[in-house]
Coordinates of C-alpha atoms in Angstrom, one line a residue:
M1 CA 110.0 90.7 98.4
I2 CA 113.6 89.4 98.9
P3 CA 115.2 91.4 96.1
L4 CA 113.6 94.5 97.5
I5 CA 114.8 93.9 101.0
S6 CA 118.3 93.3 99.9
R7 CA 118.3 96.8 98.2
L8 CA 117.2 98.7 101.3
S9 CA 119.7 100.3 103.6
L10 CA 119.5 100.9 107.4
T11 CA 118.2 104.4 106.7
D12 CA 115.5 103.0 104.4
Y13 CA 114.3 100.7 107.2
L14 CA 114.2 103.6 109.5
V15 CA 111.9 105.5 107.0
V16 CA 109.5 102.5 106.9
V17 CA 109.3 102.5 110.7
L18 CA 108.7 106.2 110.8
L19 CA 105.9 105.8 108.3
Y20 CA 104.0 103.6 110.8
V21 CA 104.8 106.0 113.7
E22 CA 103.5 108.9 111.6
T23 CA 100.2 107.1 111.0
A24 CA 99.8 106.5 114.8
I25 CA 100.5 110.1 115.7
S26 CA 98.2 111.5 113.0
S27 CA 95.4 109.3 114.3
V28 CA 95.8 110.9 117.8
L29 CA 96.0 114.4 116.4
G30 CA 92.9 113.8 114.4
L31 CA 90.9 113.6 117.7
I32 CA 91.9 117.2 118.7
P33 CA 89.3 119.9 117.8
Q34 CA 90.4 122.3 115.1
P35 CA 89.9 125.5 117.3
V36 CA 92.7 124.3 119.5
F37 CA 95.2 124.3 116.6
N38 CA 93.8 127.7 115.4
F39 CA 94.6 129.1 118.8
F40 CA 98.2 128.1 118.7
H41 CA 98.5 129.1 115.1
S42 CA 97.3 132.6 116.0
I43 CA 99.9 132.9 118.8
I44 CA 102.7 131.9 116.4
S45 CA 101.5 134.2 113.7
Y46 CA 101.4 137.1 116.2
S47 CA 104.9 136.4 117.4
V48 CA 106.4 136.3 113.9
N49 CA 104.3 139.3 112.7
T50 CA 102.5 137.3 110.0
D51 CA 99.9 139.3 108.1
D52 CA 96.7 137.4 108.0
S53 CA 95.0 140.0 105.8
T54 CA 96.9 139.2 102.6
I55 CA 95.1 137.6 99.7
E56 CA 97.4 134.6 100.0
E57 CA 96.3 134.1 103.6
K58 CA 92.6 134.5 102.7
L59 CA 93.0 132.0 99.8
R60 CA 94.6 129.5 102.2
E61 CA 91.7 129.8 104.7
C62 CA 89.0 129.3 102.1
P63 CA 87.5 125.8 102.5
T64 CA 86.2 125.4 98.9
I65 CA 86.6 126.8 95.5
H66 CA 83.4 128.9 95.9
E67 CA 85.0 131.1 98.6
M68 CA 88.3 131.3 96.7
C69 CA 86.6 132.6 93.6
A70 CA 84.4 134.9 95.7
L71 CA 87.5 136.8 96.7
F72 CA 87.9 137.9 93.1
G73 CA 84.2 138.6 92.7
I74 CA 83.5 135.5 90.6
A75 CA 80.6 133.1 91.3
V76 CA 80.9 129.3 90.9
E77 CA 78.2 126.8 90.2
D78 CA 78.2 123.1 91.2
H79 CA 77.0 120.6 88.6
L80 CA 76.7 116.8 89.4
V81 CA 77.5 114.2 86.8
R82 CA 76.7 110.6 87.1
T83 CA 79.3 108.4 85.3
E84 CA 78.4 105.2 83.5
D85 CA 79.8 103.2 86.5
N86 CA 77.6 105.2 88.9
Y87 CA 80.1 107.6 90.5
I88 CA 78.9 111.1 91.2
L89 CA 81.4 113.8 90.1
T90 CA 81.2 117.5 90.8
L91 CA 82.0 119.9 88.0
H92 CA 82.7 123.6 88.8
R93 CA 81.5 126.1 86.3
I94 CA 82.3 129.8 86.0
A95 CA 79.5 131.0 83.7
P96 CA 80.2 133.9 81.3
Q97 CA 78.8 137.3 82.2
P98 CA 75.7 138.3 80.3
G99 CA 76.6 139.6 76.9
T100 CA 80.2 138.4 77.0
F101 CA 79.8 134.7 75.9
N102 CA 82.1 134.0 72.9
G103 CA 80.3 130.8 72.0
K104 CA 83.0 128.5 73.3
A105 CA 83.4 126.2 76.4
V106 CA 86.6 125.1 78.0
Y107 CA 87.2 122.1 80.3
L108 CA 90.1 122.0 82.7
H109 CA 91.3 119.0 84.7
H110 CA 93.6 118.9 87.7
G111 CA 96.5 116.6 88.4
L112 CA 97.3 113.8 90.8
L113 CA 96.3 114.2 94.4
M114 CA 94.5 117.4 93.5
C115 CA 91.1 118.9 92.9
S116 CA 89.7 121.9 91.0
D117 CA 91.0 124.3 93.7
V118 CA 94.5 124.2 92.1
W119 CA 93.4 126.3 89.1
V120 CA 92.5 129.4 91.2
C121 CA 95.2 129.6 93.8
Q122 CA 97.2 132.6 92.4
A123 CA 96.8 135.8 94.4
D124 CA 97.2 137.7 91.1
R125 CA 93.9 137.4 89.3
G126 CA 95.5 137.5 85.8
K127 CA 97.7 134.4 86.6
N128 CA 94.7 132.1 87.2
L129 CA 94.0 130.6 83.8
P130 CA 90.2 130.0 84.4
F131 CA 89.8 133.7 85.2
V132 CA 91.6 134.8 82.1
L133 CA 89.4 132.5 80.0
H134 CA 86.3 133.7 81.8
D135 CA 87.3 137.3 81.0
M136 CA 87.6 136.4 77.3
G137 CA 84.1 135.1 77.2
Y138 CA 84.6 131.4 77.6
D139 CA 82.1 129.2 79.5
V140 CA 84.7 127.7 82.0
W141 CA 84.4 124.3 83.5
M142 CA 86.7 122.6 86.0
G143 CA 86.5 118.8 86.5
N144 CA 87.1 116.6 89.5
N145 CA 88.2 113.0 89.7
R146 CA 86.2 110.4 91.5
G147 CA 87.5 110.2 95.1
N148 CA 88.7 113.7 95.6
K149 CA 87.1 116.1 98.1
Y150 CA 84.4 117.2 95.7
S151 CA 83.5 113.7 94.3
T152 CA 83.2 111.2 97.1
A153 CA 79.7 109.8 96.2
H154 CA 78.6 106.7 94.5
L155 CA 75.0 105.4 94.0
Y156 CA 75.8 102.1 95.7
Y157 CA 79.2 102.2 97.5
P158 CA 79.9 104.4 100.6
P159 CA 83.3 106.1 100.7
K160 CA 84.4 103.8 103.5
S161 CA 84.1 100.7 101.4
N162 CA 87.0 99.1 99.5
K163 CA 84.9 98.9 96.4
F164 CA 84.5 102.7 96.2
W165 CA 88.3 103.1 96.0
D166 CA 88.8 100.3 93.5
F167 CA 89.8 102.6 90.6
S168 CA 92.9 103.5 88.7
I169 CA 93.8 105.8 85.7
D170 CA 91.8 103.4 83.5
E171 CA 88.5 104.5 85.2
F172 CA 89.5 108.1 84.9
A173 CA 89.9 107.6 81.2
F174 CA 87.0 105.3 80.5
F175 CA 84.4 107.3 82.5
D176 CA 85.4 110.5 84.3
I177 CA 86.8 112.4 81.4
P178 CA 84.4 111.4 78.6
N179 CA 81.3 111.7 80.8
S180 CA 82.4 115.1 82.1
I181 CA 83.1 116.4 78.6
Q182 CA 79.8 115.1 77.3
F183 CA 78.0 116.9 80.2
V184 CA 79.6 120.2 79.3
L185 CA 78.7 119.8 75.6
D186 CA 75.1 119.0 76.5
F187 CA 74.7 121.8 79.0
V188 CA 76.4 124.6 77.0
K189 CA 75.0 123.3 73.7
V190 CA 78.3 123.7 71.7
P191 CA 79.7 121.2 69.2
K192 CA 83.2 121.1 70.7
V193 CA 85.1 122.0 73.8
L194 CA 88.6 123.2 74.4
C195 CA 90.4 120.8 76.8
I196 CA 93.3 121.8 79.2
G197 CA 94.9 119.3 81.5
F198 CA 97.6 119.7 84.2
S199 CA 100.0 116.8 85.0
Q200 CA 97.9 113.6 85.5
G201 CA 94.9 115.5 84.1
S202 CA 96.8 115.5 80.8
A203 CA 97.5 111.8 81.1
Q204 CA 93.8 111.1 81.7
M205 CA 92.9 113.0 78.6
F206 CA 95.6 111.4 76.5
A207 CA 94.2 108.0 77.6
A208 CA 90.5 109.0 77.1
F209 CA 91.1 110.4 73.6
S210 CA 93.1 107.3 72.5
L211 CA 90.2 105.0 73.6
D212 CA 87.3 106.9 72.0
E213 CA 87.4 108.1 68.4
K214 CA 84.0 109.9 68.9
L215 CA 85.5 111.9 71.8
N216 CA 88.1 113.3 69.5
Q217 CA 85.4 114.8 67.3
K218 CA 84.1 116.7 70.4
V219 CA 87.4 118.5 71.3
S220 CA 88.7 121.4 69.3
Q221 CA 92.2 121.6 70.8
F222 CA 94.0 120.0 73.7
I223 CA 96.6 121.8 75.8
A224 CA 98.7 119.7 78.2
I225 CA 100.5 121.7 81.0
A226 CA 103.3 119.8 82.7
P227 CA 102.0 116.7 81.0
A228 CA 102.7 113.3 82.6
M229 CA 102.8 110.0 80.6
T230 CA 106.0 108.0 81.3
P231 CA 108.2 109.5 84.0
K232 CA 111.8 108.3 84.0
R233 CA 112.3 107.8 87.7
L234 CA 112.0 109.3 91.1
H235 CA 114.9 111.3 92.4
N236 CA 115.0 109.5 95.8
S237 CA 116.5 106.0 95.6
L238 CA 114.2 104.5 98.3
A239 CA 111.0 106.0 96.7
D240 CA 112.2 104.8 93.3
T241 CA 112.8 101.3 94.7
I242 CA 109.4 101.1 96.3
A243 CA 107.7 102.5 93.1
K244 CA 109.3 99.7 91.0
S245 CA 108.6 97.0 93.5
S246 CA 105.5 94.8 93.9
P247 CA 102.2 96.6 94.5
S248 CA 101.8 94.4 97.6
L249 CA 104.4 96.6 99.3
M250 CA 102.3 99.7 98.6
Y251 CA 99.2 98.0 99.8
L252 CA 101.0 96.9 103.0
F253 CA 102.1 100.5 103.7
F254 CA 98.9 102.3 102.8
G255 CA 96.1 99.8 102.6
R256 CA 93.7 99.7 99.6
N257 CA 91.5 102.8 100.2
I258 CA 92.8 106.4 100.4
I259 CA 96.4 107.2 99.9
L260 CA 98.0 109.4 102.7
P261 CA 94.7 110.3 104.5
S262 CA 96.8 111.8 107.3
A263 CA 98.0 114.6 105.1
V264 CA 94.8 116.6 105.9
T265 CA 95.5 116.1 109.6
W266 CA 99.1 117.4 109.4
Q267 CA 98.0 120.3 107.3
R268 CA 95.6 121.6 109.9
T269 CA 98.0 120.8 112.7
I270 CA 101.3 122.3 111.6
H271 CA 101.7 126.1 111.2
P272 CA 101.6 127.1 107.5
T273 CA 105.2 128.3 107.3
V274 CA 106.5 125.0 108.7
F275 CA 104.1 123.0 106.6
N276 CA 105.4 124.7 103.4
K277 CA 108.9 123.9 104.4
L278 CA 108.0 120.2 104.7
I279 CA 106.3 120.2 101.3
D280 CA 109.4 121.8 99.8
L281 CA 111.6 119.2 101.4
G282 CA 109.3 116.3 100.2
N283 CA 109.3 117.7 96.7
R284 CA 113.0 118.0 96.7
I285 CA 113.6 114.5 98.0
L286 CA 111.1 112.8 95.6
F287 CA 111.4 114.9 92.4
N288 CA 114.4 117.3 93.0
W289 CA 112.0 120.3 92.7
K290 CA 113.3 123.5 94.3
S291 CA 110.3 125.7 93.6
F292 CA 112.3 128.8 93.2
N293 CA 109.7 130.3 90.8
I294 CA 106.9 130.1 93.4
T295 CA 107.2 132.9 96.0
P296 CA 107.0 132.1 99.7
Q297 CA 103.8 134.1 100.0
Q298 CA 102.2 132.3 97.1
K299 CA 103.1 128.9 98.7
L300 CA 100.9 129.8 101.6
A301 CA 97.9 129.6 99.3
C302 CA 98.9 127.0 96.9
Y303 CA 100.4 124.3 99.2
A304 CA 97.3 124.4 101.3
K305 CA 95.4 123.2 98.2
L306 CA 98.0 120.7 97.1
Y307 CA 96.4 117.6 98.5
S308 CA 93.1 116.0 97.8
T309 CA 92.2 112.3 98.3
T310 CA 92.5 109.6 95.7
S311 CA 92.9 105.8 95.7
V312 CA 96.0 103.8 96.5
K313 CA 95.3 101.9 93.3
S314 CA 95.8 105.0 91.1
I315 CA 99.2 105.5 92.7
V316 CA 100.1 101.8 92.1
H317 CA 99.1 102.3 88.5
W318 CA 101.6 105.1 88.1
F319 CA 104.3 102.9 89.7
Q320 CA 103.5 100.2 87.1
I321 CA 104.0 102.8 84.4
L322 CA 107.2 104.0 86.0
R323 CA 108.6 100.4 86.1
S324 CA 107.5 99.4 82.6
Q325 CA 108.3 102.8 81.0
K326 CA 105.0 102.3 79.0
F327 CA 101.8 104.2 79.2
S328 CA 99.8 101.1 79.8
M329 CA 96.6 100.0 81.5
F330 CA 96.4 98.7 85.0
E331 CA 97.6 95.2 85.6
E332 CA 95.4 93.6 88.3
S333 CA 97.6 90.6 89.0
D334 CA 100.9 92.5 89.1
D335 CA 103.8 91.3 91.2
M336 CA 107.5 91.2 90.8
F337 CA 107.7 87.7 89.5
N338 CA 104.5 87.7 87.4
S339 CA 105.8 90.7 85.5
M340 CA 108.7 88.6 84.2
T341 CA 106.9 85.4 83.5
R342 CA 103.3 86.3 82.4
P343 CA 102.3 84.8 79.0
Y344 CA 100.4 88.0 78.0
M345 CA 101.0 91.6 77.3
I346 CA 99.4 94.5 79.2
P347 CA 97.8 96.8 76.6
T348 CA 99.1 100.3 76.3
F349 CA 96.9 103.3 75.5
P350 CA 97.0 103.8 71.7
T351 CA 97.9 107.5 71.9
R352 CA 100.0 107.7 68.8
T353 CA 97.5 106.3 66.3
N354 CA 94.1 107.2 67.8
I355 CA 94.4 110.9 68.9
K356 CA 93.3 113.3 66.2
I357 CA 93.4 116.6 68.0
P358 CA 95.8 119.5 67.8
I359 CA 98.0 119.2 70.9
L360 CA 100.2 121.7 72.7
L361 CA 102.7 120.4 75.3
I362 CA 103.9 123.1 77.8
Y363 CA 106.6 121.6 80.1
G364 CA 109.3 122.9 82.4
G365 CA 112.9 122.4 81.5
N366 CA 113.7 121.2 85.0
D367 CA 110.8 118.9 85.4
L368 CA 111.9 115.4 86.3
L369 CA 108.4 113.9 85.7
V370 CA 108.3 114.9 82.0
D371 CA 110.3 112.9 79.5
I372 CA 109.4 115.0 76.4
K373 CA 111.2 112.8 73.9
V374 CA 109.4 109.6 75.0
M375 CA 106.1 111.5 75.1
K376 CA 106.4 112.9 71.6
R377 CA 107.2 109.4 70.3
N378 CA 103.9 108.2 71.7
L379 CA 101.8 111.0 70.2
P380 CA 100.8 111.8 66.6
A381 CA 104.0 113.3 65.1
T382 CA 102.5 116.0 62.9
S383 CA 99.8 117.4 65.3
V384 CA 101.8 117.9 68.4
F385 CA 103.6 121.1 69.4
D386 CA 105.8 121.6 72.4
V387 CA 107.0 124.6 74.3
M388 CA 109.7 124.3 77.0
V389 CA 109.7 126.8 79.8
E390 CA 113.4 127.1 80.8
G391 CA 114.3 126.9 84.5
H392 CA 110.8 125.8 85.5
E393 CA 109.5 122.7 87.2
H394 CA 106.2 120.9 87.5
L395 CA 104.2 123.1 89.8
D396 CA 105.8 126.3 88.5
L397 CA 103.6 126.1 85.4
I398 CA 100.4 126.8 87.3
W399 CA 101.7 128.5 90.5
G400 CA 104.8 130.3 89.4
Q401 CA 105.2 134.1 89.4
Y402 CA 105.5 134.3 85.6
T403 CA 102.7 132.0 84.5
D404 CA 100.9 134.9 82.8
T405 CA 103.7 135.5 80.3
L406 CA 105.2 132.0 80.1
V407 CA 102.2 129.8 80.1
I408 CA 98.9 131.6 79.7
A409 CA 100.1 133.6 76.8
K410 CA 101.1 130.4 75.0
V411 CA 97.8 128.8 75.7
L412 CA 95.9 131.8 74.2
K413 CA 98.1 132.0 71.1
F414 CA 97.7 128.3 70.4
V415 CA 94.0 128.4 70.6
A416 CA 93.8 131.6 68.5
F417 CA 96.0 130.1 65.8
F418 CA 93.6 127.2 65.2
D419 CA 90.5 129.2 65.8
S420 CA 91.6 131.7 63.1
I421 CA 92.0 128.8 60.6
G422 CA 88.5 127.6 61.3
A423 CA 87.2 131.2 61.0
A424 CA 88.8 131.5 57.6
G425 CA 86.7 128.7 56.1
L426 CA 87.9 125.3 57.2
S427 CA 85.1 122.8 56.9
P428 CA 83.8 121.5 60.2
G429 CA 84.2 117.9 59.0
S430 CA 87.9 118.2 58.2
R431 CA 90.1 115.9 60.2
R432 CA 92.2 117.8 62.8
N433 CA 94.9 115.2 63.4
S434 CA 97.5 117.0 61.3
I435 CA 99.0 120.4 60.8
L436 CA 97.4 122.7 58.3
N437 CA 98.7 123.4 54.8
D438 CA 100.9 126.5 54.8
D439 CA 99.0 129.7 54.7
P440 CA 100.7 132.8 56.3
E441 CA 97.5 134.8 56.2
V442 CA 95.5 132.9 58.8
L443 CA 97.6 133.5 61.9
A444 CA 95.6 135.2 64.6
P445 CA 96.7 138.7 65.4
T446 CA 97.7 139.5 68.9
A447 CA 97.1 142.4 71.3
S448 CA 99.7 143.8 73.7
V449 CA 98.3 143.7 77.3
T450 CA 100.3 144.7 80.3
S451 CA 101.0 141.8 82.7
S452 CA 101.2 141.9 86.4
N453 CA 104.9 142.7 86.4
G454 CA 104.5 145.6 84.0
S455 CA 105.9 143.7 81.0
P456 CA 103.8 143.3 77.8
L457 CA 101.7 140.2 77.5
N458 CA 100.7 139.1 74.0
V459 CA 97.3 137.5 73.9
P460 CA 95.2 136.8 70.8
R461 CA 92.9 139.6 69.8
L462 CA 89.4 138.0 69.7
L463 CA 85.9 139.3 69.4
N464 CA 83.1 136.8 70.1
G465 CA 85.5 133.9 69.7
V466 CA 87.0 134.9 66.3
P467 CA 90.0 137.2 65.5
I468 CA 89.2 140.9 65.0
S469 CA 90.0 142.1 61.5
P470 CA 91.5 138.7 60.3
R471 CA 94.3 139.2 57.8
N472 CA 92.8 136.6 55.5
S473 CA 89.7 138.1 54.0
S474 CA 89.3 135.5 51.3
G475 CA 87.9 132.9 53.7
G476 CA 89.4 130.1 51.6
L477 CA 91.8 127.4 52.7
P478 CA 92.9 124.1 51.2
P479 CA 91.8 121.1 53.1
M480 CA 93.9 119.7 55.9
A481 CA 96.3 116.9 55.0
S482 CA 95.6 113.7 56.8
S483 CA 98.8 112.6 58.5
H484 CA 97.5 109.2 59.9
T485 CA 95.3 106.7 58.2
L486 CA 95.7 103.9 60.7
T487 CA 93.0 103.3 63.3
A488 CA 92.9 101.0 66.3
K489 CA 90.1 99.3 68.1
V490 CA 89.3 100.4 71.7
L491 CA 91.2 98.2 74.1
L492 CA 89.6 97.3 77.4
S493 CA 91.5 95.3 80.0
P494 CA 89.7 92.5 81.9
G495 CA 87.7 93.7 84.9
T496 CA 87.4 97.3 83.8
A497 CA 83.9 97.1 82.2
A498 CA 81.3 99.1 84.0
Q499 CA 78.8 97.2 86.1
S500 CA 76.1 99.3 84.6
R501 CA 76.3 100.5 80.9
T502 CA 73.2 102.6 81.1
S503 CA 73.4 106.2 79.8
P504 CA 74.8 108.6 82.3
L505 CA 72.1 110.5 84.2
S506 CA 73.5 114.0 84.6
Q507 CA 72.1 116.4 87.1
S508 CA 73.0 120.0 87.8
I509 CA 72.9 122.2 90.9
R510 CA 73.5 125.9 90.9
R511 CA 75.4 127.2 93.8
D512 CA 76.4 130.8 93.5
S513 CA 78.8 132.5 95.8
T514 CA 76.6 135.0 97.5
E515 CA 79.2 137.4 98.8
A516 CA 82.1 138.7 96.8
T517 CA 85.0 140.1 98.8
E518 CA 86.8 142.9 97.1
V519 CA 90.5 142.5 97.0
D520 CA 92.9 145.2 96.1
P521 CA 95.3 144.2 93.3
L522 CA 98.8 143.4 94.4
V523 CA 101.3 145.9 93.3
T524 CA 104.5 144.5 91.9
P525 CA 107.7 146.5 92.6
G526 CA 108.5 148.7 89.7
Q527 CA 104.9 149.2 88.6
D528 CA 103.7 152.7 88.1
A529 CA 100.2 154.1 88.5
D530 CA 99.4 153.7 84.8
D531 CA 100.3 150.0 84.9
I532 CA 98.2 149.4 88.0
A533 CA 95.3 151.3 86.4
Q534 CA 95.5 149.2 83.3
E535 CA 95.4 146.0 85.3
Q536 CA 92.3 147.2 87.2
D537 CA 90.6 148.1 83.9
L538 CA 91.4 144.6 82.6
Q539 CA 90.0 142.9 85.7
E540 CA 86.8 145.0 85.6
Q541 CA 85.8 144.5 82.0
P542 CA 85.7 141.5 79.6
Y543 CA 88.8 140.9 77.5
D544 CA 86.7 141.6 74.4
D545 CA 86.4 145.2 75.4
A546 CA 89.9 145.6 76.7
L547 CA 91.5 144.1 73.6
E548 CA 89.3 146.3 71.4
D549 CA 90.8 149.4 73.1
I550 CA 94.3 148.4 72.1
R551 CA 93.8 147.0 68.7
E552 CA 96.4 149.4 67.3
E553 CA 99.2 147.3 68.7
V554 CA 98.3 144.0 67.2
E555 CA 100.6 143.6 64.2
E556 CA 104.1 143.2 65.7
D557 CA 104.0 139.5 66.5
L558 CA 103.3 138.5 62.9
D559 CA 106.0 140.6 61.3
D560 CA 108.6 137.8 61.8
L561 CA 106.4 135.0 60.5
D562 CA 107.7 135.0 56.9
D563 CA 107.8 131.8 54.9
D564 CA 110.4 129.4 56.1
D565 CA 111.5 127.1 53.3
E566 CA 114.2 125.2 55.1
D567 CA 114.5 121.5 54.2
A568 CA 112.2 119.3 56.1
D569 CA 113.0 116.1 57.8
A570 CA 112.4 112.8 56.0
P571 CA 108.7 112.3 55.4
D572 CA 106.5 109.7 57.1
S573 CA 106.1 106.7 54.8
F574 CA 102.4 107.1 54.4
L575 CA 102.5 110.8 53.2
D576 CA 103.5 112.2 49.9
E577 CA 106.5 114.5 49.9
A578 CA 104.5 117.7 49.1
T579 CA 102.2 117.2 52.0
V580 CA 105.0 116.5 54.4
Q581 CA 106.9 119.7 53.3
Q582 CA 103.7 121.8 53.9
N583 CA 103.2 120.2 57.3
K584 CA 106.8 120.9 58.4
R585 CA 106.7 124.5 57.3
Q586 CA 103.4 125.1 59.2
R587 CA 104.8 123.4 62.3
R588 CA 107.9 125.7 62.2
R589 CA 105.6 128.7 61.7
L590 CA 103.4 128.0 64.7
T591 CA 106.5 127.1 66.9
R592 CA 108.0 130.5 66.1
Y593 CA 104.7 132.1 66.8
L594 CA 104.4 130.5 70.2
S595 CA 108.0 131.3 71.2
N596 CA 107.6 135.0 70.4
E597 CA 107.5 136.7 73.8
A598 CA 107.4 140.4 73.0

């Protein structure tokens, strides 16, 4: 503790004191009924001419994801999953409309201090990734971590007990991710699922895939949006100092149960415009995020869904990773001196050797939490693709005003690329831990769809899950080259084994949103009537039909994808030269395909 104290300034001590004062004030405010705050909020809104009828305001007021999706005419189901260590998780499902199912399921997982709400916060329907996938015929599932507002149940421990909150990223990876994915596979009855993670959701999937070889065989592709693995540092010196100090300091500040439980109280107490300013200030202090790509109106909806409960221990786990700069498992006996003198090593997640899934990393160029060079060194070299979104930060990639063209389009292109290869005759048993041999005829065509700002949005042209009129009619492909032959045993740290190893008992409950509120599409300045009409058409019919109508415009994206025979980098030692050259050329081809905007 002494080294830490010597590094704190007078201002830092003041912050610590204010933290305790804030806890006391929030406890008092928590006793005041919500209608009292609503009354004062209405007075402030009237005085500043705030429009409560906007879609952003309606989204902000929705208590759950069911009401949020109902604003867009979409019904949501609840499904309960019992994990192997007896937590009860809630999965949210958007079932495909009758006659539109493309035979595929997708599983999305949220980030740190979040829940499934974050996926459907955008006022523009076409900027919510689950809605786009739903329109394309996917069976869409959104997961929730143990401890957040949708998953606060356990068979034996009440939420008020310390034992309920005794979990870290390890438990997310050991149980929550694999048990949720298995439930989706069993329910939909498909052999594989497409996985998409945001921030910590990506980290949980990296960890889960590295620990379970069989889980790799159940996932077709993995897309990591704003992926987190080994952040460099926090922008604020005090926060960075606390993060790299002994966990006992965190436990002293926040206890051992819920992290920042007062956040909910402040959210309902402070007027939304003021609350948003405070969130922006906090993000700027901690991460140097300026959030210029998220409009003030959009923040009204998104920031209200930014916080959901989790354990202090999971935050401490991130701080251990931050200090060690290794994506490692939780260290139970961690303290400042033990870290320097311990006679053992904390195991790291074997992400480089054990993950055998095609991976796409989409990250912001201004995101302090993403160290892309370190991340790529810790992932399989020949099966990982990365796309940088210039001028964007962490939250911009799901809530920014250009997510449709800069993020969603990349997701759809990546999935279509590998799906088209499978449709062309790749055997189901082939290993998917490397890039395919060079074949220019299997790239998925794209269709030009108008986005919300009137610009063309290229999305893969699919019909029932496979490309329409694939350019490769032969159906033949050489087998995939294996880029990794090494395997590693599953590593389990002491104390993380489940108390009960019985098979998960999964239950499902259907909860449909009974009323769907119609919302007029937002009109972006510069849009003409034709653009708006086309958007309405796309929202009202499945993408299969919409893309069929514009199939004449699908060839342009592929015109520039000629063979690129540039010299490749030095090959990995365990691959022959010809295979490496093929892998390199295919990587360049897909990279250019993903970077093609128009």
